Each structure stands twice: as C-alpha cells, then as structure tokens.
Coordinates of C-alpha atoms in Angstrom, one line a residue:
Chain K
V87 CA 9.8 -9.0 -63.3
F88 CA 12.7 -6.6 -62.8
H89 CA 15.4 -8.9 -64.0
D90 CA 17.8 -6.2 -65.0
L91 CA 17.7 -4.5 -61.6
P92 CA 19.2 -5.6 -58.3
L93 CA 16.8 -7.0 -55.6
F94 CA 14.9 -4.1 -54.1
Y95 CA 11.7 -3.4 -52.1
L96 CA 9.6 -0.3 -51.8
I97 CA 8.6 1.4 -48.6
G98 CA 5.3 3.1 -49.0
D99 CA 1.5 2.9 -49.2
P100 CA 0.3 -0.3 -51.0
G101 CA -3.1 1.2 -51.8
L102 CA -1.5 4.2 -53.5
L103 CA 0.9 2.0 -55.5
R104 CA -1.9 -0.4 -56.6
G105 CA -4.0 2.5 -57.8
V106 CA -1.1 3.9 -59.8
A107 CA -0.3 0.4 -61.2
K108 CA -3.8 0.1 -62.6
K109 CA -3.0 2.8 -65.1
M110 CA -0.2 0.8 -66.6
S111 CA -0.9 -1.4 -69.6
S112 CA 0.8 -4.4 -67.9
P113 CA 1.0 -3.6 -64.2
P114 CA 3.5 -5.6 -62.2
P115 CA 2.1 -7.8 -59.4
I116 CA 2.6 -6.1 -56.0
K117 CA 3.1 -8.1 -52.8
E118 CA 3.3 -6.8 -49.2
I119 CA 6.1 -7.9 -47.0
A120 CA 6.6 -7.6 -43.2
E121 CA 10.3 -7.2 -43.2
P122 CA 13.2 -6.7 -45.6
A123 CA 14.4 -10.3 -45.5
E124 CA 11.2 -11.4 -47.2
A125 CA 11.9 -9.3 -50.3
A126 CA 14.2 -11.9 -51.8
D127 CA 11.4 -14.6 -52.0
V128 CA 8.9 -12.1 -53.5
F129 CA 11.1 -10.3 -56.0
D130 CA 11.1 -12.9 -58.8
T131 CA 7.4 -12.7 -59.1
A132 CA 6.2 -9.4 -57.7
L133 CA 7.3 -6.0 -56.5
P134 CA 7.8 -6.3 -52.7
I135 CA 6.4 -3.4 -50.7
L136 CA 6.8 -2.8 -47.0
P137 CA 3.7 -0.9 -46.0
I138 CA 3.6 2.6 -44.5
A139 CA 0.0 3.8 -44.7
L140 CA -0.7 7.4 -45.7
A141 CA -3.1 9.5 -43.6
G142 CA -5.8 9.6 -46.3
R143 CA -6.5 9.7 -50.0
V144 CA -4.0 11.1 -52.3
K145 CA -4.8 13.5 -55.1
P146 CA -2.0 13.2 -57.6
G147 CA -0.1 16.4 -58.1
R148 CA -1.7 18.0 -55.0
P149 CA 0.9 18.1 -52.1
N150 CA -0.8 17.7 -48.7
T151 CA 0.9 18.3 -45.4
R152 CA -1.2 15.4 -44.0
H153 CA 1.1 13.0 -45.7
A154 CA 4.3 14.5 -44.4
T155 CA 4.6 12.1 -41.4
A156 CA 4.3 9.0 -43.6
V157 CA 6.8 10.4 -46.1
M158 CA 9.3 11.1 -43.3
A159 CA 8.6 7.7 -41.7
A160 CA 9.4 5.9 -45.0
I161 CA 12.8 7.7 -45.3
E162 CA 13.6 7.0 -41.7
Q163 CA 12.7 3.3 -42.0
A164 CA 14.9 3.0 -45.2
V165 CA 17.9 4.5 -43.4
S166 CA 17.4 2.3 -40.4
H167 CA 17.3 -0.8 -42.6
A168 CA 20.5 0.3 -44.3
R169 CA 22.3 1.1 -41.1
A170 CA 21.3 -2.2 -39.6
G171 CA 22.5 -4.1 -42.7
A172 CA 19.1 -5.3 -43.6
A173 CA 19.4 -3.3 -46.9
A174 CA 22.6 -2.6 -48.8
A175 CA 21.6 0.8 -50.0
V176 CA 18.8 3.4 -49.9
V177 CA 17.3 4.9 -53.1
T178 CA 15.2 8.0 -52.4
N179 CA 12.5 9.5 -54.6
P180 CA 12.1 13.2 -54.9
I181 CA 10.3 14.9 -52.0
Q182 CA 8.2 18.0 -52.0
K183 CA 10.2 20.0 -49.5
S184 CA 7.7 22.8 -49.1
V185 CA 5.1 20.4 -47.7
L186 CA 7.6 18.8 -45.3
H187 CA 8.8 22.2 -44.1
K188 CA 5.2 23.1 -43.2
A189 CA 5.0 19.9 -41.2
G190 CA 8.1 20.7 -39.2
F191 CA 10.9 19.3 -41.5
K192 CA 13.9 21.4 -40.4
H193 CA 16.5 20.5 -43.1
P194 CA 17.5 22.5 -46.2
G195 CA 17.2 19.3 -48.2
H196 CA 16.8 15.6 -48.4
T197 CA 20.5 15.0 -48.2
E198 CA 21.0 16.9 -45.0
Y199 CA 18.1 15.0 -43.4
L200 CA 19.8 11.7 -44.3
A201 CA 23.1 12.9 -42.9
E202 CA 21.4 13.6 -39.6
L203 CA 19.6 10.2 -39.6
C204 CA 22.9 8.6 -40.2
A205 CA 24.8 10.7 -37.6
A206 CA 27.3 11.4 -40.4
K207 CA 30.6 12.8 -39.2
R208 CA 31.5 14.9 -42.2
S209 CA 29.2 17.0 -44.4
P210 CA 27.7 15.0 -47.2
V211 CA 28.8 15.5 -50.8
M212 CA 26.5 15.4 -53.8
L213 CA 27.9 13.6 -56.8
L214 CA 25.9 13.8 -60.0
S215 CA 26.5 11.1 -62.5
C216 CA 25.3 10.4 -66.0
P217 CA 26.7 8.4 -68.9
G218 CA 29.9 10.3 -69.8
L219 CA 30.1 12.7 -66.8
K220 CA 30.4 12.8 -63.0
A221 CA 30.3 16.2 -61.4
V222 CA 30.4 17.4 -57.8
P223 CA 29.1 20.9 -56.8
V224 CA 31.3 22.3 -54.0
T225 CA 28.4 24.6 -52.9
I226 CA 24.9 23.4 -53.5
H227 CA 21.6 24.9 -52.4
L228 CA 22.6 28.5 -51.9
P229 CA 21.7 31.7 -53.8
L230 CA 24.5 32.2 -56.4
Q231 CA 25.9 35.3 -54.6
E232 CA 26.1 33.4 -51.3
A233 CA 27.6 30.3 -53.0
V234 CA 30.4 32.5 -54.4
A235 CA 31.0 34.0 -51.0
A236 CA 31.0 30.5 -49.3
L237 CA 33.8 29.1 -51.5
T238 CA 37.0 28.4 -49.6
T239 CA 40.1 26.5 -50.3
D240 CA 39.4 24.1 -47.4
L241 CA 35.9 23.3 -48.7
I242 CA 37.1 22.6 -52.2
V243 CA 39.9 20.3 -50.9
E244 CA 37.4 18.4 -48.6
R245 CA 34.9 17.9 -51.4
A246 CA 37.7 16.8 -53.8
L247 CA 39.2 14.3 -51.4
T248 CA 35.8 12.8 -50.6
T249 CA 35.1 12.5 -54.4
A250 CA 38.5 10.9 -55.2
A251 CA 37.9 8.3 -52.5
A252 CA 34.5 7.5 -53.8
L253 CA 35.6 7.3 -57.4
E254 CA 38.0 4.6 -56.3
R255 CA 35.8 2.8 -53.8
D256 CA 32.3 3.2 -55.3
F257 CA 33.0 3.3 -59.1
G258 CA 36.3 1.3 -59.4
L259 CA 38.1 4.2 -61.1
S260 CA 41.7 3.9 -59.9
P261 CA 43.7 6.1 -59.8
P262 CA 41.0 8.7 -59.9
R263 CA 41.4 11.8 -62.1
L264 CA 39.8 15.1 -61.1
A265 CA 39.3 18.3 -63.0
V266 CA 38.6 21.5 -61.0
A267 CA 36.5 24.2 -62.6
G268 CA 37.2 27.9 -62.3
L269 CA 34.5 30.2 -61.0
N270 CA 34.8 33.2 -63.3
P271 CA 34.5 33.5 -67.1
H272 CA 37.6 31.9 -68.8
A273 CA 38.7 30.8 -65.3
G274 CA 39.5 34.4 -64.5
E275 CA 41.7 35.0 -67.5
D276 CA 44.9 35.4 -65.5
G277 CA 43.2 37.6 -63.0
E278 CA 41.6 40.0 -65.5
L279 CA 38.2 38.5 -64.9
G280 CA 38.4 37.7 -61.2
S281 CA 40.7 36.6 -58.4
A282 CA 39.0 33.5 -57.0
E283 CA 41.0 31.3 -59.2
R284 CA 44.4 32.6 -58.0
D285 CA 43.4 33.1 -54.3
I286 CA 41.1 30.2 -53.6
I287 CA 40.9 27.5 -56.3
L288 CA 44.6 27.2 -57.4
P289 CA 45.8 26.7 -53.8
A290 CA 43.1 24.0 -53.4
V291 CA 44.3 22.3 -56.6
R292 CA 47.9 22.3 -55.3
R293 CA 46.8 20.8 -51.9
I294 CA 44.8 18.1 -53.7
A295 CA 47.8 17.3 -55.9
A296 CA 50.0 17.2 -52.8
E297 CA 47.8 14.3 -51.6
G298 CA 49.0 12.4 -54.7
I299 CA 45.8 12.8 -56.6
D300 CA 45.8 13.4 -60.4
V301 CA 44.1 16.8 -60.7
A302 CA 43.9 19.6 -63.3
G303 CA 42.6 23.1 -62.9
P304 CA 41.3 25.7 -62.4
L305 CA 39.9 25.1 -65.9
P306 CA 37.5 27.4 -67.9
A307 CA 34.1 25.9 -67.1
D308 CA 32.7 26.4 -70.5
S309 CA 35.2 24.3 -72.4
M310 CA 35.5 21.3 -69.9
F311 CA 32.3 19.5 -70.6
H312 CA 32.3 18.5 -74.3
A313 CA 32.9 14.9 -75.1
E314 CA 36.6 15.1 -75.8
A315 CA 37.4 17.3 -72.7
R316 CA 35.5 14.8 -70.5
R317 CA 37.7 11.9 -71.5
A318 CA 40.6 13.6 -69.6
Y319 CA 39.0 13.2 -66.1
D320 CA 36.7 11.0 -64.0
A321 CA 34.9 13.7 -62.1
A322 CA 34.5 17.5 -62.4
I323 CA 34.7 19.5 -59.1
C324 CA 32.4 22.4 -59.7
M325 CA 32.1 25.7 -57.8
Y326 CA 28.3 26.0 -57.7
H327 CA 25.0 24.1 -58.3
D328 CA 24.3 25.1 -61.9
Q329 CA 27.9 24.7 -63.0
A330 CA 27.6 21.0 -62.3
L331 CA 23.9 20.6 -63.1
I332 CA 23.8 22.4 -66.4
P333 CA 26.2 20.0 -68.2
I334 CA 24.8 16.9 -66.5
K335 CA 21.2 17.7 -67.5
T336 CA 22.2 19.0 -70.9
I337 CA 24.1 15.8 -71.8
A338 CA 21.7 13.2 -70.3
F339 CA 18.5 14.7 -68.9
E340 CA 16.9 11.3 -68.5
F341 CA 19.7 9.3 -67.0
G342 CA 21.3 11.6 -64.4
I343 CA 21.5 10.3 -60.9
N344 CA 22.6 11.7 -57.6
V345 CA 24.9 9.8 -55.3
T346 CA 25.5 11.0 -51.8
L347 CA 29.1 10.6 -50.7
G348 CA 30.3 10.9 -47.1
L349 CA 27.4 9.0 -45.5
P350 CA 28.0 5.7 -43.7
I351 CA 25.3 4.2 -46.1
V352 CA 25.0 3.9 -49.8
R353 CA 22.4 6.4 -51.1
T354 CA 21.3 7.3 -54.6
S355 CA 18.4 9.2 -56.1
P356 CA 17.1 10.4 -59.4
D357 CA 18.4 14.0 -60.2
H358 CA 15.0 15.4 -61.0
G359 CA 12.3 16.9 -58.8
T360 CA 8.7 15.8 -58.0
A361 CA 7.2 16.9 -61.4
L362 CA 3.8 17.5 -59.9
D363 CA 2.4 18.3 -63.3
L364 CA 3.0 14.7 -64.4
A365 CA 1.8 13.0 -61.2
G366 CA -0.7 10.2 -61.6
R367 CA -0.7 10.4 -65.4
N368 CA 1.6 7.5 -66.2
E369 CA 3.7 9.8 -68.3
A370 CA 6.8 10.4 -66.2
D371 CA 10.1 8.9 -67.5
P372 CA 11.4 6.4 -65.0
A373 CA 14.9 6.2 -66.5
S374 CA 16.6 8.3 -63.8
L375 CA 15.0 6.2 -61.0
I376 CA 15.9 3.0 -62.7
S377 CA 19.5 4.2 -63.1
A378 CA 19.6 5.2 -59.4
I379 CA 18.5 1.7 -58.4
G380 CA 21.0 0.1 -60.7
Y381 CA 23.9 2.2 -59.4
A382 CA 22.9 1.7 -55.8
G383 CA 23.3 -2.0 -56.3
L384 CA 26.7 -1.6 -58.1
I385 CA 28.1 0.7 -55.5
A386 CA 26.9 -1.5 -52.6
R387 CA 28.6 -4.5 -54.2
R388 CA 31.8 -2.6 -54.8
R389 CA 31.9 -1.2 -51.2
R390 CA 31.5 -4.7 -49.8
R391 CA 34.5 -5.9 -51.9
F392 CA 36.5 -2.9 -50.9
G393 CA 35.7 -2.8 -47.2
Chain U
V125 CA 38.0 25.9 -104.0
F126 CA 35.7 27.0 -101.2
H127 CA 32.5 26.1 -103.1
D128 CA 30.3 25.6 -99.9
L129 CA 31.2 29.0 -98.5
P130 CA 30.1 32.5 -99.5
L131 CA 32.6 34.7 -101.3
F132 CA 35.2 36.0 -98.8
Y133 CA 38.7 37.4 -98.7
L134 CA 41.3 37.5 -96.0
I135 CA 43.0 40.5 -94.6
G136 CA 46.5 39.6 -93.3
D137 CA 50.1 38.9 -94.0
P138 CA 50.5 36.9 -97.2
G139 CA 53.9 35.5 -96.2
L140 CA 52.5 34.1 -93.0
L141 CA 49.6 32.5 -94.8
R142 CA 51.8 30.9 -97.4
G143 CA 54.1 29.5 -94.7
V144 CA 51.1 28.0 -92.9
A145 CA 49.6 26.7 -96.2
K146 CA 52.8 24.7 -96.9
K147 CA 52.1 22.4 -94.0
M148 CA 48.8 21.3 -95.5
S149 CA 48.6 18.2 -97.7
S150 CA 46.8 20.0 -100.5
P151 CA 47.3 23.8 -99.8
P152 CA 44.9 26.1 -101.6
P153 CA 46.3 28.6 -104.1
I154 CA 46.6 32.1 -102.5
K155 CA 46.4 35.3 -104.5
E156 CA 46.9 38.9 -103.4
I157 CA 44.3 41.5 -104.2
A158 CA 44.5 45.3 -104.0
E159 CA 40.9 45.9 -103.1
P160 CA 37.8 44.0 -102.0
A161 CA 36.1 44.2 -105.5
E162 CA 38.9 42.0 -106.9
A163 CA 38.0 39.1 -104.6
A164 CA 35.1 37.9 -106.8
D165 CA 37.4 37.2 -109.8
V166 CA 39.9 35.4 -107.7
F167 CA 37.7 33.3 -105.4
D168 CA 36.9 30.5 -107.8
T169 CA 40.5 29.6 -108.2
A170 CA 42.4 30.9 -105.2
L171 CA 42.0 32.3 -101.6
P172 CA 42.1 36.1 -102.1
I173 CA 44.2 38.0 -99.5
L174 CA 44.4 41.7 -99.0
P175 CA 47.9 42.3 -97.7
I176 CA 48.7 43.8 -94.3
A177 CA 52.4 43.1 -93.6
L178 CA 53.4 42.0 -90.1
A179 CA 56.3 43.8 -88.5
G180 CA 58.6 40.8 -88.6
R181 CA 58.8 37.0 -88.4
V182 CA 56.1 35.1 -86.5
K183 CA 56.9 32.3 -84.1
P184 CA 53.7 30.2 -84.0
G185 CA 52.2 30.2 -80.5
R186 CA 54.5 33.0 -79.3
P187 CA 52.5 36.2 -79.0
N188 CA 54.5 39.3 -79.8
T189 CA 53.5 42.9 -79.2
R190 CA 55.4 43.9 -82.4
H191 CA 52.5 42.4 -84.4
A192 CA 49.8 44.3 -82.5
T193 CA 49.6 47.2 -84.9
A194 CA 49.1 45.0 -87.9
V195 CA 46.4 42.9 -86.1
M196 CA 44.5 46.1 -85.2
A197 CA 45.0 47.5 -88.7
A198 CA 43.4 44.3 -90.2
I199 CA 40.4 44.6 -88.0
E200 CA 40.0 48.3 -88.7
Q201 CA 40.3 47.7 -92.4
A202 CA 37.6 44.9 -92.3
V203 CA 35.2 47.2 -90.4
S204 CA 35.8 50.1 -92.8
H205 CA 35.1 47.8 -95.8
A206 CA 31.8 46.6 -94.2
R207 CA 30.7 50.1 -93.3
A208 CA 31.4 51.4 -96.8
G209 CA 29.5 48.5 -98.3
A210 CA 32.6 46.9 -100.0
A211 CA 32.1 43.8 -97.8
A212 CA 28.7 42.5 -96.6
A213 CA 30.0 41.2 -93.3
V214 CA 33.1 40.9 -91.0
V215 CA 34.3 37.6 -89.7
T216 CA 36.9 38.0 -87.0
N217 CA 39.4 35.4 -85.8
P218 CA 40.3 35.2 -82.1
I219 CA 42.8 37.8 -80.9
Q220 CA 45.4 37.6 -78.1
K221 CA 44.0 40.4 -76.0
S222 CA 47.0 40.5 -73.5
V223 CA 49.4 41.4 -76.4
L224 CA 47.1 44.1 -77.7
H225 CA 46.6 45.5 -74.2
K226 CA 50.3 45.9 -73.9
A227 CA 50.3 47.7 -77.2
G228 CA 47.7 50.2 -76.0
F229 CA 44.5 48.4 -76.9
K230 CA 42.0 50.0 -74.4
H231 CA 38.9 47.7 -74.8
P232 CA 37.8 44.9 -72.6
G233 CA 37.3 42.7 -75.6
H234 CA 37.1 42.4 -79.4
T235 CA 33.4 43.2 -79.5
E236 CA 33.7 46.5 -77.6
Y237 CA 36.5 47.5 -80.0
L238 CA 34.3 46.8 -83.0
A239 CA 31.4 48.7 -81.4
E240 CA 33.7 51.8 -81.1
L241 CA 35.0 51.4 -84.7
C242 CA 31.3 51.3 -85.9
A243 CA 30.3 54.2 -83.7
A244 CA 27.5 51.8 -82.5
K245 CA 24.7 53.6 -80.6
R246 CA 23.6 50.8 -78.3
S247 CA 25.8 48.3 -76.4
P248 CA 26.5 45.3 -78.5
V249 CA 25.0 41.9 -77.7
M250 CA 26.8 38.6 -77.9
L251 CA 24.7 35.8 -79.4
L252 CA 26.2 32.3 -79.3
S253 CA 24.8 29.9 -81.8
C254 CA 25.4 26.2 -82.4
P255 CA 23.2 23.6 -84.1
G256 CA 20.3 23.2 -81.7
L257 CA 20.8 26.2 -79.4
K258 CA 21.2 30.0 -79.5
A259 CA 22.1 31.7 -76.2
V260 CA 22.7 35.3 -75.2
P261 CA 24.6 36.2 -72.0
V262 CA 23.1 39.3 -70.4
T263 CA 26.4 40.0 -68.7
I264 CA 29.6 38.9 -70.3
H265 CA 33.2 39.5 -69.3
L266 CA 32.8 40.2 -65.7
P267 CA 33.9 38.3 -62.6
L268 CA 30.9 36.2 -61.5
Q269 CA 30.3 38.2 -58.4
E270 CA 30.2 41.5 -60.4
A271 CA 28.1 39.9 -63.1
V272 CA 25.4 39.1 -60.4
A273 CA 25.6 42.6 -59.1
A274 CA 25.3 44.1 -62.6
L275 CA 22.0 42.4 -63.4
T276 CA 19.1 44.8 -63.8
T277 CA 15.6 44.5 -65.2
D278 CA 16.5 47.2 -67.8
L279 CA 19.6 45.3 -69.0
I280 CA 17.7 42.0 -69.4
V281 CA 14.9 43.7 -71.3
E282 CA 17.3 45.5 -73.6
R283 CA 19.2 42.3 -74.4
A284 CA 16.0 40.4 -74.9
L285 CA 14.5 42.9 -77.3
T286 CA 17.8 43.1 -79.4
T287 CA 17.8 39.3 -79.5
A288 CA 14.2 39.0 -80.5
A289 CA 14.7 41.5 -83.4
A290 CA 17.8 39.6 -84.5
L291 CA 16.1 36.2 -84.5
E292 CA 13.5 37.6 -86.8
R293 CA 15.8 39.7 -89.1
D294 CA 19.0 37.7 -89.1
F295 CA 17.8 34.1 -88.7
G296 CA 14.3 34.2 -90.1
L297 CA 12.6 32.9 -86.9
S298 CA 9.3 34.6 -86.8
P299 CA 7.6 35.1 -84.4
P300 CA 10.7 34.6 -82.1
R301 CA 10.4 32.6 -78.9
L302 CA 12.6 33.5 -75.9
A303 CA 13.4 31.6 -72.7
V304 CA 14.8 33.5 -69.8
A305 CA 17.0 31.7 -67.3
G306 CA 16.9 32.2 -63.6
L307 CA 20.1 33.2 -61.8
N308 CA 20.0 31.0 -58.7
P309 CA 19.7 27.2 -58.3
H310 CA 16.2 26.0 -59.2
A311 CA 15.5 29.6 -60.4
G312 CA 15.4 30.6 -56.7
E313 CA 12.8 27.9 -55.7
D314 CA 10.1 30.4 -54.9
G315 CA 12.5 32.7 -53.0
E316 CA 14.0 30.0 -50.8
L317 CA 17.3 30.1 -52.9
G318 CA 17.5 33.8 -53.8
S319 CA 15.4 36.8 -54.7
A320 CA 16.8 37.9 -58.0
E321 CA 14.2 35.9 -59.9
R322 CA 11.3 37.7 -58.1
D323 CA 12.9 41.2 -57.9
I324 CA 14.8 41.5 -61.2
I325 CA 14.2 38.7 -63.7
L326 CA 10.4 38.2 -63.4
P327 CA 9.7 41.9 -63.9
A328 CA 11.9 41.8 -67.0
V329 CA 10.0 38.8 -68.4
R330 CA 6.7 40.7 -67.9
R331 CA 8.0 43.7 -69.7
I332 CA 9.3 41.6 -72.6
A333 CA 5.9 39.9 -72.8
A334 CA 4.2 43.3 -72.8
E335 CA 6.1 44.0 -76.0
G336 CA 4.2 41.2 -77.6
I337 CA 7.1 38.7 -77.5
D338 CA 6.6 35.0 -76.8
V339 CA 8.7 34.6 -73.6
A340 CA 9.0 32.1 -70.8
G341 CA 10.8 32.4 -67.5
P342 CA 12.6 32.7 -65.2
L343 CA 13.4 29.0 -65.8
P344 CA 15.7 26.7 -63.8
A345 CA 18.9 27.0 -65.8
D346 CA 19.9 23.4 -65.3
S347 CA 16.8 21.9 -67.0
M348 CA 16.4 24.2 -69.9
F349 CA 19.2 23.0 -72.2
H350 CA 18.5 19.4 -72.9
A351 CA 17.2 18.5 -76.4
E352 CA 13.5 18.4 -75.6
A353 CA 13.5 21.6 -73.6
R354 CA 15.4 23.5 -76.3
R355 CA 12.6 22.8 -78.8
A356 CA 10.4 25.2 -76.9
Y357 CA 12.4 28.3 -77.6
D358 CA 14.6 30.0 -80.3
A359 CA 17.1 31.7 -77.9
A360 CA 17.9 31.4 -74.3
I361 CA 18.5 34.7 -72.4
C362 CA 21.2 33.8 -69.8
M363 CA 22.3 35.8 -66.8
Y364 CA 26.0 35.3 -67.0
H365 CA 28.8 34.1 -69.3
D366 CA 29.1 30.5 -68.3
Q367 CA 25.4 29.9 -68.0
A368 CA 25.3 30.5 -71.8
L369 CA 28.7 29.2 -72.8
I370 CA 28.6 25.9 -70.8
P371 CA 25.6 24.5 -72.7
I372 CA 26.7 25.8 -76.1
K373 CA 30.2 24.3 -75.8
T374 CA 28.9 21.1 -74.2
I375 CA 26.4 20.5 -77.0
A376 CA 28.6 21.5 -80.0
F377 CA 32.2 22.4 -79.1
E378 CA 33.3 22.4 -82.7
F379 CA 30.4 24.3 -84.3
G380 CA 29.6 27.2 -81.9
I381 CA 29.9 30.7 -83.3
N382 CA 29.5 34.2 -81.9
V383 CA 27.2 36.7 -83.7
T384 CA 27.4 40.3 -82.5
L385 CA 24.0 41.9 -82.4
G386 CA 23.4 45.7 -82.2
L387 CA 26.2 46.7 -84.6
P388 CA 25.4 48.5 -87.9
I389 CA 27.5 45.8 -89.6
V390 CA 27.2 42.0 -89.7
R391 CA 29.9 40.4 -87.6
T392 CA 30.5 36.8 -86.7
S393 CA 33.4 34.9 -85.1
P394 CA 34.3 31.4 -83.9
D395 CA 33.5 31.0 -80.2
H396 CA 36.9 29.7 -79.2
G397 CA 40.1 31.4 -78.2
T398 CA 43.6 31.6 -79.8
A399 CA 44.6 28.1 -78.8
L400 CA 48.3 29.0 -78.8
D401 CA 49.3 25.4 -78.0
L402 CA 48.0 24.4 -81.4
A403 CA 49.4 27.3 -83.4
G404 CA 51.3 26.4 -86.6
R405 CA 50.8 22.7 -86.2
N406 CA 48.0 22.2 -88.7
E407 CA 46.0 20.5 -86.0
A408 CA 43.4 23.1 -85.1
D409 CA 39.8 22.3 -86.0
P410 CA 38.5 24.9 -88.5
A411 CA 34.8 23.9 -88.0
S412 CA 33.8 26.9 -85.9
L413 CA 35.5 29.4 -88.3
I414 CA 33.9 27.8 -91.3
S415 CA 30.5 28.0 -89.6
A416 CA 31.2 31.7 -88.7
I417 CA 31.9 32.5 -92.4
G418 CA 28.8 30.5 -93.6
Y419 CA 26.5 32.3 -91.1
A420 CA 28.0 35.7 -91.9
G421 CA 26.9 35.1 -95.5
L422 CA 23.4 33.9 -94.5
I423 CA 22.8 36.8 -92.1
A424 CA 24.0 39.4 -94.6
R425 CA 21.7 38.0 -97.3
R426 CA 18.7 38.0 -94.9
R427 CA 19.4 41.6 -93.7
R428 CA 19.5 42.8 -97.3
R429 CA 16.2 41.2 -98.0
F430 CA 14.8 42.6 -94.8
G431 CA 16.1 46.1 -94.9

C-alpha cells in the first residue's frame, strides 16, 4: 500500500483514523497491532496502528485539552520504542502546543520535550531540509531581539559541529561543507552595519575551521540562498529562526522537513504546523509528512551502517 | 542595437567604456553626445554616452578615491536631467560606498544621496521587485538590533501607504493588496514569542486598513513567500532588510531590481553590489541592470499617464 515508504506504524486512536480515512476516495485498510514487531506482517496490506484511545470525540480543527494526555502518551510511547530498538526512528506530527501547555506540558516546544524523554546530554539542534537546501537556526523559538542577544561564539560552534557530524553520519555528505550566515544586513558591511560578525560570528567560523571543517562565512544572508550559491555548501548555519525558515519555505513549502540532531534517536517531522483550518477536510498536503517518513528511514539506515 | 529596451544614454567615461567593450565578442558601437536630447538620434545605431572623464586610469576591481568626484558628478548630472525633464528616469549602477565615504560622501547610502539631490520631502522607500514578488523593508541599512528598536507603528504605516500608492501609480496594480510580515518567529505566536506584533505591527495594519487598503497581517514571515502565498498580495511590507531581501534574492537572484519610491523622479537600480571580484572580466550577469532599465521605462510611462 505504501510501497515507496519504509515500514512504519502509527500510534494513535484507531476510531479517529478510520473516520478520517472514510473521507478519502480510496482509503487504505487499517489494522490494529499490539506491538511494534507486528507491523512488518501488516504493512504490505494495511496501515498498522498501535492504539492509544482519545478521551472522547474529536471535533476536527477544535483543539481540546481533554486529548492532551493521549497526545503526550503517543509521543512517549514512540520515543520508548525507539530507545528500546523496537523502532528505528520517530516521526512526529505537529502538535497544538497551547492545548498541551494548558494540560501541564512544561516545554517550549516538541523538540525540547523529546530531548527530555531521551535524557539527551546536549541541547538538540533543529536541521531543516528541503530539496536543494539544509539550514540550521542557531537560535530558535525566541523573540528576535532575544535571539540576537542570545548569540554567542560557543553556541554557533556547538551547532555547527553537531551539524557537520550529522551531514556526514545521517546524510552521507563527506567531507561536509558549511556556510555561516551573518546577522546584520550585508553581513555587517565591514562593521558599518553591526559588529556581531566581527565579534561573535567570525571567531566562531575560525574555530570551526580549526576543527578541520570546510566552512565559509560570515556571508551576507540575502545572497546565500539562490540556486547557484547553495551549490557551494551542504548546510547553512543561520543566526535566527526566520533566516533559516524563510529560504526553506520559499524554495520548497511542501517538501521541507525538520530533523532533530543531537538526540540518541532518529527523529524527523514535517516543518509545518497543525493547520487547524484544514483539519478533517481531506485537503491538507501530506508531502512534508511523507518526506519526513522517507528521510527517517534513510537516516536510520545510514546511522546503522555508520555506528 | 538595444531594441528591447527603452531609449537610454550612459553618463560616464567613454575611454573606460570603450576599453570594457573591447572584451566583448560583438561590442556595441559607442557614440558620445553633448546633451540628452541627442540620444534619440544615436540610440538606433550606437550606445549614447554623455562624457564625464575619470581622473586617471582605472584598474578593474581596485576602488580608488581619485575617481570619487567623477562618480558623484555622474549621479548628480543624471538627477539634474531627470528633474529638468530631459530624462524620464534615472537608473543607477552600484557604487562602492567605502571609497565615496573617504572622499567626503556623507550619506548612509545611494538612496539617501538621491533624496537630498532631489530635495525629497518624505523619506524614500526601497521597493525590491523580481518576477513574482515585490517587497519593501520598513527599516533598511541598520544593524538588526537597531532595526528592531527603530520599528514604530507610524513608520510601518508611512511605508505601507507610500507602497500602496506606488503599486497603483507605477505598476498599475489597482486596488493594491499588501501583506505585512511579523517580526518574530511565527509572528510572535500569540505573544508567546514576542510582543512587537501586538503592540506595533497589528495597530499599523489596522490603520492601513482604515485607509481603505486591502491589507493582511501580521503574517508569519517564513510562510508568506512561497509561490502560492505570494498570489494573495501585490507587495510584502517587511520589518527589516534581510526579511525582504532573502526571499527576493532566493527566488530571482538575477532579476531583482530596486525601485525608490517617494522621490520626485523615477529611479531604479539593480539589487546587487559592485562585485569587484568580477570587474573587468566580462563575466558579470547584466540581467538585473537590464531589468532596472526596462522597469524605469515602464514606470516613467505609467506615471506620465497617471499624472
């Protein structure tokens, strides 16, 4: 049924899934499984689902704190399967954080929650990938003013080294080539438009180069994302959220995915949000989720070979 | 010779131009003129050039403060022709500001210099245009931290109204549709990732709408520049330089141009810099300059019809 995708199973509410499937012109068969190992036998003929029941009926597009427990249980189960080796990777769907916050979810985002579940030793890194571009924001979910203030040479170096290792291990890009963006217009124009390039970013680039990594920068952010410029590097190290996300979503809105680096497990996700306005209408574009599942399989296979 | 382009003439050093032309496989004939009115007779058979002699020999790619006077004289002459009605528009080439600064140039940029030469009453607005996207940065050549601090509701409203008027008058887009970007990740995510959207940008959007203009925002900047999203508006009002320039240069690096709004004259320019590394090698891509000349003609013709 899903012959282009690696073997996967869903963790969620079977009733909800069957209801959604009914709206499709040719819905896939769905079959409940009791544990991950059963997925392989089912996958050729049906979508395997490991059931976690929701607390009640779902109104599509209407977030409800009653469902928060089941949502968190599904994530926790997926992580525990991956940590135990029963699954090779976790692919997460977008969550409605505001609902989870109200139900006691304490984390700024999905990724930080996963890091805690995995007892990760270093802070996780968000790598965004689409056909033609990989980009890593050094700072992520902070107001822009705070993101600028949070930039340090150490942080840039840490993110860049994690990224370089992942390009090699997870994507087979060896030796990896990094491009580091400037923060200010024209990368500060020799200090006329800001000093972060000279004081924070250039020292980071030098330390990254001293580790033997092929790295360029700080580069003017506006001219590093067109097709020809992108051929010169494997990943862009960006200083703030939108500096990475604007080019990714401009180039390939449908196919961007998020890969979390620095976790002991493989984790990918689509790079879009919950799109509540499209919920239950069978109109959402699944391209990003399909890419995320595909890449999770590829990365898991490469890590096994590498490790 | 230049049959796709509107009638134009060059202001510059004829010797330099002839030297550069020699490197081309089929160089265009070049003919000196004594005043703008002569250009029409020359243009069908040669590139008309109004001579301003440089102070000495030019080494391509080596900026020299000796040439600063001639560079500034060329700009001043172009503006004076346009103000006198001898030319319908000015197209400027990139200048090496650092050299001009050393020679006493007091302006933060080319555009501010033009505004002074024109005795412009309001501050000029930079509109970037490429096939598929027009974008206006509300703040321009400031370090990012200062750009964030410089954002005010008044400034956003002023830029938006100038832009809306120009879309209608200069580009024939009527009624004009604006999209206003947020400043922070996810446009602040309901205040969780910043307050500028609520305190500064949303009040601006309401005031723009109250002027009867079709306006949306504040929108998450990362998801407003893909092809489908762009169909919903005619120009994006962006909060800082790279928020506007990253999508423009990512989508169409070769064809982006800069149109200065709020001047009494029509002025366009390519949206790239001097590219000293390519100087004198006959390798630079002229696409952006050609677009800038073409658009200068179109805008001048529309303004004449409108005015």
